[in-house]
Coordinates of C-alpha atoms and ligand atoms in Angstrom, one line a residue:
X196 CA -44.7 16.5 -19.5
X197 CA -46.4 15.3 -16.2
X198 CA -45.4 17.9 -13.4
X199 CA -46.3 17.9 -9.8
X200 CA -47.3 20.8 -7.8
X201 CA -46.8 20.2 -3.8
X202 CA -49.0 22.4 -1.9
X203 CA -49.7 23.3 1.5
X204 CA -53.3 23.5 1.1
X205 CA -54.7 21.6 -2.0
X206 CA -58.3 21.5 -2.3
X207 CA -59.5 17.9 -4.5
X208 CA -62.8 17.1 -5.5
X209 CA -63.8 13.3 -4.5
X210 CA -66.4 13.4 -7.2
X211 CA -69.2 15.0 -4.8
X212 CA -67.6 17.6 -3.2
X213 CA -64.4 19.5 -2.6
X214 CA -62.0 18.4 -0.5
X215 CA -59.4 20.2 1.6
X216 CA -55.8 18.3 1.6
X217 CA -53.5 19.5 3.9
X218 CA -49.9 19.0 2.2
X219 CA -50.8 17.3 -0.9
X220 CA -49.7 17.0 -3.9
X221 CA -51.1 18.1 -7.6
X222 CA -50.1 15.7 -10.3
X223 CA -51.0 16.7 -14.7
X224 CA -49.7 15.8 -17.5
X225 CA -50.0 18.0 -20.6
X226 CA -53.5 19.2 -19.7
X227 CA -54.9 17.0 -18.1
X228 CA -55.0 16.4 -14.3
X229 CA -53.8 13.1 -13.5
X230 CA -53.2 13.2 -9.7
X231 CA -55.0 14.2 -6.5
X232 CA -54.0 13.3 -3.2
X233 CA -51.2 13.2 -0.4
X234 CA -48.4 11.8 -2.9
X235 CA -47.7 10.5 -6.0
X236 CA -45.5 7.6 -6.2
X237 CA -45.0 8.0 -10.0
X238 CA -42.1 9.6 -11.4
X239 CA -42.6 13.6 -12.6
X240 CA -40.5 15.6 -14.9
X241 CA -41.0 18.6 -13.6
X242 CA -41.5 19.4 -9.6
X243 CA -42.7 22.8 -8.2
X244 CA -43.0 23.3 -4.6
X245 CA -45.9 26.4 -4.1
X246 CA -44.8 25.6 0.3
X247 CA -47.6 26.5 2.1
X248 CA -50.0 27.9 -0.7
X249 CA -53.3 26.9 -1.4
X250 CA -54.2 25.1 -4.7
X251 CA -57.5 25.4 -5.9
X252 CA -59.5 24.7 -9.3
X253 CA -59.4 28.7 -11.7
X254 CA -62.3 30.4 -10.6
X255 CA -65.5 30.0 -13.9
X256 CA -67.3 33.8 -14.4
X257 CA -70.8 32.8 -15.3
X258 CA -71.7 36.7 -16.1
X259 CA -69.4 38.8 -17.9
X260 CA -70.2 41.6 -19.7
X261 CA -67.4 42.4 -21.8
X262 CA -65.5 46.2 -21.7
X263 CA -63.6 48.0 -19.5
X264 CA -66.3 50.1 -17.3
X265 CA -65.9 53.4 -17.8
X266 CA -69.6 54.2 -18.3
X267 CA -70.3 51.8 -15.4
X268 CA -67.8 53.5 -13.3
X269 CA -71.1 55.8 -13.3
X270 CA -73.1 54.2 -11.9
X271 CA -73.2 53.8 -7.9
X272 CA -74.3 56.1 -5.2
X273 CA -76.8 58.0 -8.0
X274 CA -79.6 57.1 -10.8
X275 CA -82.6 57.8 -12.1
X276 CA -85.4 56.9 -9.3
X277 CA -88.0 56.3 -12.5
X278 CA -85.6 53.2 -13.6
X279 CA -86.0 51.3 -10.3
X280 CA -82.7 50.8 -9.7
X281 CA -81.9 48.8 -12.9
X282 CA -78.2 49.6 -13.4
X283 CA -78.3 48.7 -17.1
X284 CA -81.1 51.5 -17.5
X285 CA -79.0 54.3 -16.6
X286 CA -76.5 53.8 -19.6
X287 CA -79.3 53.8 -22.0
X288 CA -79.2 56.8 -24.6
X289 CA -81.6 58.4 -26.3
X290 CA -83.3 56.5 -28.9
X291 CA -81.4 56.9 -32.4
X292 CA -77.9 57.7 -30.1
X293 CA -75.1 55.3 -29.0
X294 CA -73.2 56.1 -25.6
X295 CA -69.7 56.2 -25.9
X296 CA -67.7 53.7 -23.6
X297 CA -70.4 51.1 -24.8
X298 CA -69.3 47.5 -25.5
X299 CA -71.4 47.5 -28.1
X300 CA -70.8 50.2 -30.1
X301 CA -66.8 50.2 -29.7
X302 CA -65.1 49.6 -32.5
X303 CA -61.2 49.3 -33.9
X304 CA -58.8 50.2 -31.4
X305 CA -61.2 51.1 -28.7
X306 CA -62.8 47.5 -29.2
X307 CA -59.4 46.1 -29.0
X308 CA -58.4 47.9 -26.1
X309 CA -62.1 47.0 -24.1
X310 CA -61.6 42.8 -25.0
X311 CA -58.2 42.8 -24.1
X312 CA -59.0 45.0 -20.7
X313 CA -61.9 42.5 -20.0
X314 CA -59.8 39.4 -20.3
X315 CA -56.5 40.4 -18.1
X316 CA -58.7 41.5 -15.4
X317 CA -60.5 38.3 -15.4
X318 CA -57.4 36.1 -15.2
X319 CA -55.4 38.2 -12.5
X320 CA -58.2 37.5 -10.2
X321 CA -58.1 33.6 -10.8
X322 CA -60.9 33.1 -13.1
X323 CA -59.9 30.5 -16.0
X324 CA -63.5 30.4 -17.4
X325 CA -66.0 32.8 -18.2
X326 CA -69.3 33.0 -20.1
X327 CA -69.6 36.7 -21.5
X328 CA -73.3 38.0 -21.6
X329 CA -74.4 39.0 -24.9
X330 CA -71.6 41.7 -26.6
X331 CA -71.9 42.4 -30.2
X332 CA -69.9 40.3 -33.1
X333 CA -67.2 42.8 -33.0
X334 CA -66.8 42.3 -29.0
X335 CA -67.2 38.9 -29.3
X336 CA -64.5 39.0 -32.3
X337 CA -62.0 40.8 -29.8
X338 CA -62.4 38.9 -26.8
X339 CA -61.6 35.3 -29.1
X340 CA -58.2 37.2 -30.1
X341 CA -57.6 37.9 -26.6
X342 CA -58.7 34.4 -25.2
X343 CA -56.4 33.0 -27.5
X344 CA -53.8 35.2 -27.3
X345 CA -53.7 34.9 -23.0
X346 CA -54.8 31.5 -23.1
X347 CA -58.3 31.7 -21.7
X348 CA -61.2 29.1 -21.3
X349 CA -64.6 31.3 -22.5
X350 CA -68.0 31.0 -23.8
X351 CA -68.5 33.9 -26.1
X352 CA -71.0 34.6 -28.8
X353 CA -73.1 38.1 -29.4
X354 CA -76.2 38.8 -28.3
X355 CA -79.0 39.5 -29.7
X356 CA -82.7 40.5 -29.2
X357 CA -85.8 41.4 -30.9
X358 CA -86.0 45.8 -30.8
X359 CA -84.0 48.8 -29.8
X360 CA -84.1 50.0 -26.1
X361 CA -83.2 53.6 -25.5
X362 CA -84.4 57.1 -23.9
X363 CA -87.2 59.4 -26.0
X364 CA -87.4 62.6 -26.4
X365 CA -88.3 63.2 -22.8
X366 CA -86.1 61.0 -21.7
X367 CA -88.5 58.2 -20.5
X368 CA -87.5 54.7 -21.5
X369 CA -88.9 53.3 -24.7
X370 CA -88.5 50.1 -26.4
X371 CA -88.9 50.3 -30.6
X372 CA -89.4 46.1 -31.1
X373 CA -88.0 44.8 -34.4
X374 CA -88.6 40.9 -34.6
X375 CA -86.7 40.2 -38.0
X376 CA -83.6 42.5 -36.8
X377 CA -84.0 39.8 -33.9
X378 CA -83.6 36.8 -36.2
X379 CA -81.0 38.0 -38.3
X380 CA -79.2 39.1 -35.1
X381 CA -80.1 35.0 -34.0
X382 CA -78.6 33.8 -37.2
X383 CA -75.1 36.0 -37.3
X384 CA -74.4 34.6 -34.2
X385 CA -75.1 31.1 -35.2
X386 CA -72.1 32.0 -38.0
X387 CA -70.0 33.2 -35.0
X388 CA -70.4 30.4 -33.2
X389 CA -69.3 28.4 -36.5
X390 CA -66.4 30.0 -37.0
X391 CA -65.3 30.2 -33.3
X392 CA -66.5 27.0 -31.4
X393 CA -63.5 24.7 -30.6
X394 CA -60.3 27.3 -31.7
X395 CA -57.7 27.9 -29.6
X396 CA -57.7 24.4 -28.8
X397 CA -61.1 23.8 -27.8
X398 CA -60.7 26.7 -25.0
X399 CA -63.5 28.9 -26.8
X400 CA -67.1 27.7 -26.9
X401 CA -69.8 28.9 -28.7
X402 CA -73.3 30.3 -26.3
X403 CA -76.5 31.3 -27.5
X404 CA -77.7 34.6 -25.7
X405 CA -81.0 36.0 -26.2
X406 CA -80.1 39.1 -23.9
X407 CA -83.1 39.4 -21.6
X408 CA -86.3 38.0 -21.6
X409 CA -88.3 41.3 -22.1
X410 CA -86.4 42.2 -25.2
X411 CA -87.4 39.6 -26.9
X412 CA -90.2 38.2 -29.0
X413 CA -91.3 34.8 -28.3
X414 CA -90.8 33.7 -31.7
X415 CA -86.9 34.4 -31.0
X416 CA -86.6 33.3 -27.2
X417 CA -88.7 30.2 -29.2
X418 CA -85.8 29.3 -32.0
X419 CA -82.9 29.9 -29.8
X420 CA -84.0 27.7 -27.6
X421 CA -84.7 24.9 -30.0
X422 CA -81.3 25.6 -31.5
X423 CA -79.4 25.5 -28.5
X424 CA -81.0 21.8 -27.9
X425 CA -80.6 20.5 -31.6
X426 CA -77.0 22.4 -31.3
X427 CA -75.8 21.2 -28.0
X428 CA -75.4 25.1 -27.0
X429 CA -75.1 26.3 -23.6
X430 CA -78.0 29.0 -23.5
X431 CA -78.1 32.1 -21.5
X432 CA -80.4 35.1 -20.4
X433 CA -81.6 37.9 -18.3
X434 CA -84.3 36.4 -16.3
X435 CA -86.5 37.9 -13.5
X436 CA -83.5 40.6 -12.9
X437 CA -85.4 43.9 -13.2
X438 CA -88.9 45.1 -11.5
X439 CA -89.4 46.2 -15.1
X440 CA -89.2 43.0 -17.1
X441 CA -91.2 41.4 -14.6
X442 CA -94.3 43.7 -14.7
X443 CA -93.9 44.4 -18.4
X444 CA -93.9 40.3 -19.0
X445 CA -96.5 40.2 -16.9
X446 CA -98.4 42.6 -18.9
X447 CA -97.6 41.3 -22.3
X448 CA -97.8 37.8 -21.9
X449 CA -100.3 37.4 -18.4
X450 CA -97.2 35.6 -16.8
X451 CA -94.3 36.1 -15.2
X452 CA -90.8 36.5 -16.9
X453 CA -89.9 32.6 -15.2
X454 CA -93.9 31.0 -16.0
X455 CA -93.0 32.6 -19.6
X456 CA -89.7 30.8 -20.0
X457 CA -91.2 27.3 -18.5
X458 CA -93.9 27.6 -21.2
X459 CA -91.0 28.1 -24.1
X460 CA -89.5 24.9 -22.5
X461 CA -85.9 27.0 -22.0
X462 CA -86.0 26.0 -18.2
X463 CA -84.1 23.0 -18.4
X464 CA -80.4 22.2 -17.5
X465 CA -77.8 23.8 -19.5
X466 CA -79.2 27.2 -19.1
X467 CA -78.0 30.2 -17.5
X468 CA -80.3 33.2 -16.2
X469 CA -78.7 36.0 -14.9
X470 CA -79.8 37.1 -11.6
X471 CA -83.4 35.7 -10.8
X472 CA -83.5 37.8 -8.0
X473 CA -87.2 39.1 -8.5
X474 CA -89.1 36.0 -8.5
X475 CA -92.7 36.2 -8.2
X476 CA -92.4 33.6 -4.9
X477 CA -91.2 36.8 -3.0
X478 CA -93.6 38.5 -1.3
X479 CA -92.0 42.1 -2.2
X480 CA -93.4 41.4 -6.1
X481 CA -96.9 40.8 -4.8
X482 CA -97.9 39.0 -7.5
X483 CA -100.3 35.9 -5.3
X484 CA -99.5 32.7 -5.4
X485 CA -96.2 32.8 -7.2
X486 CA -94.6 29.9 -7.8
X487 CA -90.8 31.2 -9.3
X488 CA -89.3 29.3 -6.9
X489 CA -90.6 26.0 -7.2
X490 CA -90.3 25.9 -11.3
X491 CA -86.4 27.2 -11.0
X492 CA -86.3 23.8 -8.7
X493 CA -87.9 22.0 -10.8
X494 CA -86.4 22.7 -14.0
X495 CA -82.0 22.3 -13.7
X496 CA -81.5 25.8 -14.9
X497 CA -78.8 27.5 -12.9
X498 CA -79.2 31.2 -11.9
X499 CA -76.4 33.6 -12.6
X500 CA -76.3 35.4 -8.8
X501 CA -74.0 38.7 -9.3
X502 CA -73.9 39.9 -6.1
X503 CA -71.9 42.9 -5.8
X504 CA -73.8 44.4 -8.2
X505 CA -77.1 44.1 -6.8
X506 CA -76.1 45.4 -4.1
X507 CA -74.8 48.4 -5.5
X508 CA -78.2 49.3 -6.6
X509 CA -79.6 48.5 -2.8
X510 CA -80.5 45.0 -3.8
X511 CA -80.5 41.9 -2.6
X512 CA -81.4 37.8 -4.1
X513 CA -84.0 37.3 -1.2
X514 CA -82.5 34.1 0.0
X515 CA -79.6 32.3 -1.0
X516 CA -80.9 29.6 1.1
X517 CA -84.2 29.5 0.1
X518 CA -82.9 28.6 -3.7
X519 CA -80.3 26.3 -2.7
X520 CA -82.8 24.6 -0.4
X521 CA -84.9 23.8 -3.2
X522 CA -81.9 22.1 -4.8
X523 CA -81.5 25.8 -7.3
X524 CA -78.2 25.6 -8.7
X525 CA -76.4 29.0 -8.1
X526 CA -73.2 30.2 -10.0
X527 CA -71.6 33.5 -9.4
X528 CA -70.7 36.1 -12.1
X529 CA -68.6 39.7 -11.9
X530 CA -71.8 41.1 -13.9
X531 CA -70.0 45.0 -14.2
X532 CA -67.6 45.4 -11.5
X533 CA -64.9 44.4 -9.6
X534 CA -63.9 41.0 -11.7
X535 CA -62.8 39.6 -8.8
X536 CA -64.1 36.2 -7.9
X537 CA -63.0 36.6 -4.1
X538 CA -65.0 39.6 -3.7
X539 CA -68.2 37.9 -5.2
X540 CA -67.8 34.7 -2.6
X541 CA -67.6 37.1 0.3
X542 CA -70.5 39.5 -0.9
X543 CA -72.7 35.8 -1.4
X544 CA -71.6 35.3 1.6
X545 CA -72.7 38.0 3.9
X546 CA -75.9 38.9 1.5
X547 CA -77.1 35.3 2.1
X548 CA -76.9 35.6 5.9
X549 CA -78.2 39.7 5.7
X550 CA -81.1 38.4 4.0
X551 CA -82.2 35.7 5.9
X552 CA -81.1 36.5 9.4
X553 CA -79.5 33.4 9.4
X554 CA -76.2 33.1 9.8
X555 CA -76.1 29.5 8.3
X556 CA -76.9 30.5 5.3
X557 CA -74.4 30.8 2.4
X558 CA -71.0 29.0 4.1
X559 CA -68.0 29.7 2.8
X560 CA -68.0 26.3 1.1
X561 CA -71.3 26.9 -0.6
X562 CA -70.1 30.2 -2.2
X563 CA -66.7 28.5 -3.0
X564 CA -69.0 25.4 -4.9
X565 CA -70.9 28.8 -6.4
X566 CA -67.6 30.2 -7.6
X567 CA -65.9 26.7 -9.0
X568 CA -68.0 23.7 -9.9
X569 CA -71.6 24.9 -10.5
X570 CA -70.8 27.0 -13.1
X571 CA -68.3 24.3 -14.6
X572 CA -72.1 21.8 -14.0
X573 CA -73.9 24.3 -16.1
X574 CA -71.2 24.3 -18.9
X575 CA -71.7 20.5 -19.0
X576 CA -67.8 20.6 -18.0
X577 CA -67.6 18.0 -15.5
X578 CA -63.8 18.9 -16.2
X579 CA -63.5 22.1 -15.0
X580 CA -64.2 24.0 -11.4
X581 CA -62.8 21.0 -10.0
X582 CA -59.2 19.4 -9.0
X583 CA -59.2 15.5 -10.0
X584 CA -58.1 13.1 -12.2
X585 CA -59.7 13.4 -15.7
X586 CA -60.0 16.8 -15.2
X587 CA -58.2 20.3 -17.1
X588 CA -55.3 21.5 -15.4
X589 CA -57.1 24.7 -14.8
X590 CA -56.0 25.6 -11.2
X591 CA -54.3 29.1 -8.9
X592 CA -51.8 29.4 -6.8
X593 CA -52.8 32.1 -3.9
X594 CA -50.6 33.0 -1.2
X595 CA -52.5 32.6 2.1
X596 CA -49.9 34.9 4.5
X597 CA -48.7 37.6 2.3
X598 CA -46.0 40.1 2.2
X599 CA -47.2 43.4 3.1
X600 CA -50.2 42.0 5.1
X601 CA -51.7 39.7 8.1
X602 CA -55.4 39.6 6.6
X603 CA -55.4 36.0 5.9
X604 CA -53.0 35.3 9.5
X605 CA -53.9 32.9 10.9
X606 CA -55.7 30.2 8.8
X607 CA -57.6 27.7 10.1
X608 CA -60.0 26.8 7.3
X609 CA -58.4 28.0 3.9
X610 CA -61.7 28.5 2.1
X611 CA -63.4 30.4 4.8
X612 CA -59.8 32.3 5.2
X613 CA -60.1 33.1 1.4
X614 CA -63.8 33.9 1.9
X615 CA -64.0 36.3 4.3
X616 CA -60.3 38.0 4.5
X617 CA -58.9 37.6 0.8
X618 CA -59.0 39.6 -2.0
X619 CA -58.6 38.3 -5.4
X620 CA -54.9 39.7 -5.7
X621 CA -53.9 36.8 -3.9
X622 CA -53.8 34.9 -6.9
X623 CA -50.7 34.7 -7.8
X624 CA -49.7 32.1 -10.3
X625 CA -52.2 31.1 -13.0
X626 CA -52.9 27.9 -15.1
X627 CA -54.6 26.8 -17.7
X628 CA -54.6 24.0 -19.9
X629 CA -51.5 22.9 -18.0
X630 CA -49.7 25.9 -19.4
X631 CA -49.0 28.7 -16.9
X632 CA -50.7 32.0 -18.3
X633 CA -49.5 34.4 -15.0
X634 CA -46.9 33.8 -12.8
X635 CA -46.2 35.9 -10.0
X636 CA -48.9 37.9 -11.2
X637 CA -47.5 38.8 -14.5
X638 CA -49.2 37.9 -17.5
X639 CA -46.8 37.2 -20.3
X640 CA -47.5 39.7 -23.5
X641 CA -49.2 42.0 -20.6
X642 CA -47.9 45.6 -19.9
X643 CA -49.9 46.6 -17.0
X644 CA -49.0 49.8 -16.8
X645 CA -49.5 50.5 -20.0
X646 CA -53.0 49.1 -20.1
X647 CA -53.8 51.5 -17.2
X648 CA -53.0 54.5 -18.8
X649 CA -54.7 53.8 -22.3
X650 CA -57.9 52.4 -20.4
X651 CA -57.9 55.7 -18.0
X652 CA -56.9 57.7 -21.4
X653 CA -60.0 56.3 -22.9
X654 CA -62.1 56.0 -20.1
X655 CA -61.7 60.0 -19.3
X656 CA -62.6 61.0 -23.2
X657 CA -65.8 58.5 -22.2
X658 CA -66.6 61.1 -19.4
X659 CA -66.0 64.2 -21.0
X660 CA -68.7 63.2 -23.9
X661 CA -71.7 62.3 -21.6
X662 CA -74.2 64.9 -22.3
X663 CA -73.9 64.1 -25.8
X664 CA -75.8 60.9 -25.2
X665 CA -77.2 61.2 -22.1
X666 CA -81.3 61.3 -22.3
X667 CA -81.4 64.4 -20.1
X668 CA -78.2 65.9 -21.4
X669 CA -76.6 65.5 -18.2
X670 CA -72.6 66.1 -17.9
X671 CA -70.8 63.1 -16.4
X672 CA -70.7 65.5 -13.0
X673 CA -74.3 66.1 -12.9
X674 CA -75.1 62.3 -13.7
X675 CA -72.7 61.3 -10.5
X676 CA -71.1 64.6 -8.6
X677 CA -68.5 63.5 -6.9
X678 CA -67.8 61.8 -3.5
X679 CA -66.6 65.5 -1.9
X680 CA -66.6 69.2 -3.7
X681 CA -64.0 68.9 -6.3
X682 CA -61.1 71.9 -5.7
Ligands
ZN757 ZN1 -76.0 41.1 -17.2

């Protein structure tokens, strides 16, 4: 079936960059785009007029940690100083215990609820493709189910690592290495990929995720890299993401995480590196002669930048202009919450300007590329993240006028309007693979109020049990007091 969508603002792609088309037409046949331009001369079966709305490519989230975020809600405005701001460490339980609400440990109905929440939240903000960054095999399978049902596109594969991170009896961070376990987890990841890659009409793809540079042995990283090359799989890991990790890698291996990955041959196109905001080229890392940025620039690996997550912890990427100026690809990711690509674009743009002290850095067009083409390119998908003939019919319709606000009015440049004044909730309709997956903010098969109620109930149970696993025995209230005294 051939469908034409007329749009007041259409974001096309000319093969090199996005382009803005005023009063344009997008035509797709089944799952593939066949025309993007001013006027299509051929015949169509269905014609839809989106009026003055914006039609653009679906967003690509390069860094998703699945789950309903109940534990992450305990992470803002508080934390243990000795964890140096690393958000993930706030969630590690005492060794031998598991934290409730942790999606890695969830099972049964809770697991399914967390997976559904993840996919629905992404879809609601116009994300049409996402990369999951290392959740458990159970979570990946649950995600695959919901991805298939709701028509999303995803890169899935259980994460693996060579040991267990926890806190010892005095509440200090401790890591118990288990190299054999890492290798067997890698085998399980391969089995998952064999079972799921290509499912959901090709919308599910496998990915190898050795979780973090500091929690994986060199032999595990090497093996994962060899297998990714051999099987043509995308590889993702967290690197230069955390001061602990950087200095521990230096202590263990005599080099920075980026230098270690270069040594292993793991820095190359098709590799996604979570964060890279602690590159040793930075003066604040006190690593004289650090060449991390130059190494990254020569490698073709892509930085998955999660600006909201960094800012919440008082961190930053220093800075966007420097990375992009060297030619380092940057894709955006939500990492924790909220999963709102519009908020991420705004945060990336403002962080880039603040970190550089330069208003020309991280302009709207560049952060829009980071939310669309950059993620697609690292996945090797020239058919995603852009609207052009031959690309997949993955697009979103966004209202620029709204019925209950003046945020975006008046619109001169729709990309700047979106980056500066938009919200994920401005996404009205989502089409993936030529099928409508959300229409006027309704996702078929999803009862949003019921999902909200279930999540709230589940999260309250999680918060109730925090002291059972918190390494210092603190309750949720003790870890993170309410913003004002609770009457
Ligand atoms: Zn992450």
